[in-house]
């Protein structure tokens, strides 16, 4: 998770929502990424989507059955769906996402019994640090332009 946090910091430096992710296989990081939605002008360029592409390319396989994803924020429904399609074994996330989280907070795509694959999920890993990076980022955004990210009520 520490490496995912490093990736999140890179995202923040580039004015991206600070989410970072790594994929680990056999205790070795095989892929790392951070959000690039703004940079690429692509709403699908979440850290998880980018790291899945890198990992499958590294393995020359569409399956990530022997892999674990570490990500600083609970994956959204798009990312959780992609993780299931990639058949990831395990998902470990830092901060829960009470608005769009799809690994147990709002939805639970990763453990949905009617899908052809389920992933093991562990949440709350270094949640304070992971959530803190996001809080600081959005506080700064609101301070600079209150209309961009209005406070949650």
mmCIF file of C-alpha atoms in Angstrom:
data_model
loop_
_atom_site.group_PDB
_atom_site.id
_atom_site.type_symbol
_atom_site.label_atom_id
_atom_site.label_comp_id
_atom_site.label_asym_id
_atom_site.label_seq_id
_atom_site.Cartn_x
_atom_site.Cartn_y
_atom_site.Cartn_z
ATOM 1 C CA UNK A 1 0.000 0.000 0.000
ATOM 2 C CA UNK A 2 2.944 2.318 0.573
ATOM 3 C CA UNK A 3 3.788 2.154 -3.134
ATOM 4 C CA UNK A 4 0.154 2.891 -4.023
ATOM 5 C CA UNK A 5 0.384 5.947 -1.736
ATOM 6 C CA UNK A 6 3.473 7.083 -3.642
ATOM 7 C CA UNK A 7 1.472 6.827 -6.845
ATOM 8 C CA UNK A 8 -1.366 8.833 -5.271
ATOM 9 C CA UNK A 9 1.125 11.572 -4.380
ATOM 10 C CA UNK A 10 2.284 11.698 -8.010
ATOM 11 C CA UNK A 11 -1.349 12.126 -9.060
ATOM 12 C CA UNK A 12 -1.808 14.998 -6.587
ATOM 13 C CA UNK A 13 1.346 16.708 -7.892
ATOM 14 C CA UNK A 14 -0.182 16.538 -11.387
ATOM 15 C CA UNK A 15 -3.511 17.924 -10.159
ATOM 16 C CA UNK A 16 -5.267 14.572 -10.578
ATOM 17 C CA UNK A 17 -7.539 13.078 -7.933
ATOM 18 C CA UNK A 18 -4.878 11.397 -5.772
ATOM 19 C CA UNK A 19 -5.558 7.710 -6.187
ATOM 20 C CA UNK A 20 -2.731 5.261 -6.710
ATOM 21 C CA UNK A 21 -2.668 1.538 -7.382
ATOM 22 C CA UNK A 22 -0.243 -1.346 -7.707
ATOM 23 C CA UNK A 23 -0.652 -4.975 -8.727
ATOM 24 C CA UNK A 24 1.408 -7.572 -6.900
ATOM 25 C CA UNK A 25 2.142 -11.143 -7.998
ATOM 26 C CA UNK A 26 4.335 -13.502 -6.003
ATOM 27 C CA UNK A 27 5.231 -10.629 -3.635
ATOM 28 C CA UNK A 28 6.575 -8.501 -6.495
ATOM 29 C CA UNK A 29 5.034 -5.328 -7.898
ATOM 30 C CA UNK A 30 4.339 -5.944 -11.572
ATOM 31 C CA UNK A 31 2.398 -2.731 -12.332
ATOM 32 C CA UNK A 32 1.828 0.700 -10.820
ATOM 33 C CA UNK A 33 -0.386 3.607 -11.844
ATOM 34 C CA UNK A 34 -2.180 6.730 -10.669
ATOM 35 C CA UNK A 35 -5.313 8.529 -11.832
ATOM 36 C CA UNK A 36 -4.862 10.283 -15.178
ATOM 37 C CA UNK A 37 -8.423 11.352 -15.966
ATOM 38 C CA UNK A 38 -7.520 15.032 -16.403
ATOM 39 C CA UNK A 39 -4.223 14.433 -18.186
ATOM 40 C CA UNK A 40 -5.667 12.008 -20.723
ATOM 41 C CA UNK A 41 -9.108 13.673 -20.845
ATOM 42 C CA UNK A 42 -10.505 10.181 -20.330
ATOM 43 C CA UNK A 43 -13.115 9.385 -17.657
ATOM 44 C CA UNK A 44 -11.953 5.752 -17.644
ATOM 45 C CA UNK A 45 -8.318 6.575 -16.819
ATOM 46 C CA UNK A 46 -8.644 5.589 -13.160
ATOM 47 C CA UNK A 47 -5.561 4.171 -11.468
ATOM 48 C CA UNK A 48 -7.166 0.719 -11.295
ATOM 49 C CA UNK A 49 -7.978 0.618 -15.012
ATOM 50 C CA UNK A 50 -4.465 1.699 -15.965
ATOM 51 C CA UNK A 51 -2.799 -0.755 -13.606
ATOM 52 C CA UNK A 52 -4.944 -3.637 -14.905
ATOM 53 C CA UNK A 53 -3.778 -2.851 -18.446
ATOM 54 C CA UNK A 54 -0.150 -2.721 -17.334
ATOM 55 C CA UNK A 55 -0.377 -5.960 -15.355
ATOM 56 C CA UNK A 56 -2.093 -7.939 -18.116
ATOM 57 C CA UNK A 57 0.467 -6.638 -20.593
ATOM 58 C CA UNK A 58 3.327 -7.625 -18.265
ATOM 59 C CA UNK A 59 1.890 -11.123 -17.864
ATOM 60 C CA UNK A 60 0.799 -11.428 -21.512
ATOM 61 C CA UNK A 61 -2.533 -12.642 -20.183
ATOM 62 C CA UNK A 62 -6.015 -11.230 -19.728
ATOM 63 C CA UNK A 63 -6.275 -12.934 -16.322
ATOM 64 C CA UNK A 64 -4.870 -11.701 -13.022
ATOM 65 C CA UNK A 65 -5.851 -14.781 -11.011
ATOM 66 C CA UNK A 66 -2.626 -14.889 -9.010
ATOM 67 C CA UNK A 67 -2.550 -11.150 -8.320
ATOM 68 C CA UNK A 68 -3.501 -8.680 -5.608
ATOM 69 C CA UNK A 69 -4.491 -5.073 -6.244
ATOM 70 C CA UNK A 70 -3.550 -2.436 -3.671
ATOM 71 C CA UNK A 71 -5.394 0.835 -4.226
ATOM 72 C CA UNK A 72 -5.689 3.902 -2.027
ATOM 73 C CA UNK A 73 -9.447 4.395 -2.548
ATOM 74 C CA UNK A 74 -12.212 1.807 -2.749
ATOM 75 C CA UNK A 75 -12.815 1.035 -6.441
ATOM 76 C CA UNK A 76 -15.891 2.429 -8.192
ATOM 77 C CA UNK A 77 -18.325 0.240 -10.120
ATOM 78 C CA UNK A 78 -16.377 0.598 -13.393
ATOM 79 C CA UNK A 79 -13.113 -0.446 -11.784
ATOM 80 C CA UNK A 80 -14.668 -3.206 -9.678
ATOM 81 C CA UNK A 81 -16.286 -4.615 -12.808
ATOM 82 C CA UNK A 82 -12.961 -4.573 -14.645
ATOM 83 C CA UNK A 83 -11.293 -6.322 -11.705
ATOM 84 C CA UNK A 84 -13.878 -9.093 -11.886
ATOM 85 C CA UNK A 85 -13.437 -9.401 -15.658
ATOM 86 C CA UNK A 86 -9.670 -9.686 -15.086
ATOM 87 C CA UNK A 87 -10.347 -12.295 -12.384
ATOM 88 C CA UNK A 88 -8.145 -10.588 -9.825
ATOM 89 C CA UNK A 89 -7.703 -12.731 -6.751
ATOM 90 C CA UNK A 90 -7.648 -10.050 -4.087
ATOM 91 C CA UNK A 91 -8.416 -6.338 -3.677
ATOM 92 C CA UNK A 92 -6.938 -4.326 -0.790
ATOM 93 C CA UNK A 93 -8.060 -0.720 -0.531
ATOM 94 C CA UNK A 94 -7.248 2.126 1.811
ATOM 95 C CA UNK A 95 -10.063 4.635 2.224
ATOM 96 C CA UNK A 96 -13.682 3.576 1.817
ATOM 97 C CA UNK A 97 -15.756 5.559 -0.679
ATOM 98 C CA UNK A 98 -19.240 6.137 0.757
ATOM 99 C CA UNK A 99 -20.470 7.763 -2.477
ATOM 100 C CA UNK A 100 -19.275 5.456 -5.251
ATOM 101 C CA UNK A 101 -17.472 2.520 -3.603
ATOM 102 C CA UNK A 102 -18.265 -0.815 -5.244
ATOM 103 C CA UNK A 103 -16.360 -3.149 -2.923
ATOM 104 C CA UNK A 104 -18.843 -2.976 -0.075
ATOM 105 C CA UNK A 105 -19.671 0.680 0.635
ATOM 106 C CA UNK A 106 -22.423 1.408 -1.902
ATOM 107 C CA UNK A 107 -22.321 -1.745 -4.025
ATOM 108 C CA UNK A 108 -20.394 -4.980 -3.726
ATOM 109 C CA UNK A 109 -19.546 -5.975 -7.259
ATOM 110 C CA UNK A 110 -16.364 -7.788 -6.250
ATOM 111 C CA UNK A 111 -18.273 -10.322 -4.144
ATOM 112 C CA UNK A 112 -21.568 -10.512 -6.037
ATOM 113 C CA UNK A 113 -22.678 -14.138 -6.026
ATOM 114 C CA UNK A 114 -24.296 -14.076 -9.463
ATOM 115 C CA UNK A 115 -21.115 -13.062 -11.260
ATOM 116 C CA UNK A 116 -18.698 -15.666 -12.626
ATOM 117 C CA UNK A 117 -15.867 -14.546 -10.327
ATOM 118 C CA UNK A 118 -15.555 -13.041 -6.870
ATOM 119 C CA UNK A 119 -12.509 -11.404 -5.332
ATOM 120 C CA UNK A 120 -11.325 -11.384 -1.757
ATOM 121 C CA UNK A 121 -11.602 -7.839 -0.410
ATOM 122 C CA UNK A 122 -9.847 -6.122 2.475
ATOM 123 C CA UNK A 123 -10.565 -2.474 3.214
ATOM 124 C CA UNK A 124 -9.131 0.095 5.571
ATOM 125 C CA UNK A 125 -5.439 -0.578 4.925
ATOM 126 C CA UNK A 126 -3.643 2.667 5.896
ATOM 127 C CA UNK A 127 -7.048 4.346 5.579
ATOM 128 C CA UNK A 128 -5.990 7.454 7.496
ATOM 129 C CA UNK A 129 -3.127 8.222 5.132
ATOM 130 C CA UNK A 130 -5.114 7.275 2.035
ATOM 131 C CA UNK A 131 -8.117 9.363 3.050
ATOM 132 C CA UNK A 132 -5.921 12.222 4.218
ATOM 133 C CA UNK A 133 -4.361 12.725 0.784
ATOM 134 C CA UNK A 134 -7.837 12.924 -0.743
ATOM 135 C CA UNK A 135 -9.126 15.316 1.940
ATOM 136 C CA UNK A 136 -6.224 17.726 1.491
ATOM 137 C CA UNK A 137 -6.595 17.612 -2.293
ATOM 138 C CA UNK A 138 -10.311 18.436 -2.240
ATOM 139 C CA UNK A 139 -9.916 21.085 0.479
ATOM 140 C CA UNK A 140 -7.365 22.807 -1.750
ATOM 141 C CA UNK A 141 -9.703 22.533 -4.750
ATOM 142 C CA UNK A 142 -12.602 24.046 -2.799
ATOM 143 C CA UNK A 143 -10.401 26.857 -1.513
ATOM 144 C CA UNK A 144 -9.214 27.740 -5.018
ATOM 145 C CA UNK A 145 -12.644 27.414 -6.620
ATOM 146 C CA UNK A 146 -15.620 26.651 -4.361
ATOM 147 C CA UNK A 147 -17.810 25.752 -7.359
ATOM 148 C CA UNK A 148 -15.563 22.881 -8.493
ATOM 149 C CA UNK A 149 -15.964 20.630 -5.457
ATOM 150 C CA UNK A 150 -18.716 21.831 -3.151
ATOM 151 C CA UNK A 151 -18.482 20.395 0.371
ATOM 152 C CA UNK A 152 -20.384 17.204 1.064
ATOM 153 C CA UNK A 153 -23.357 17.643 3.359
#
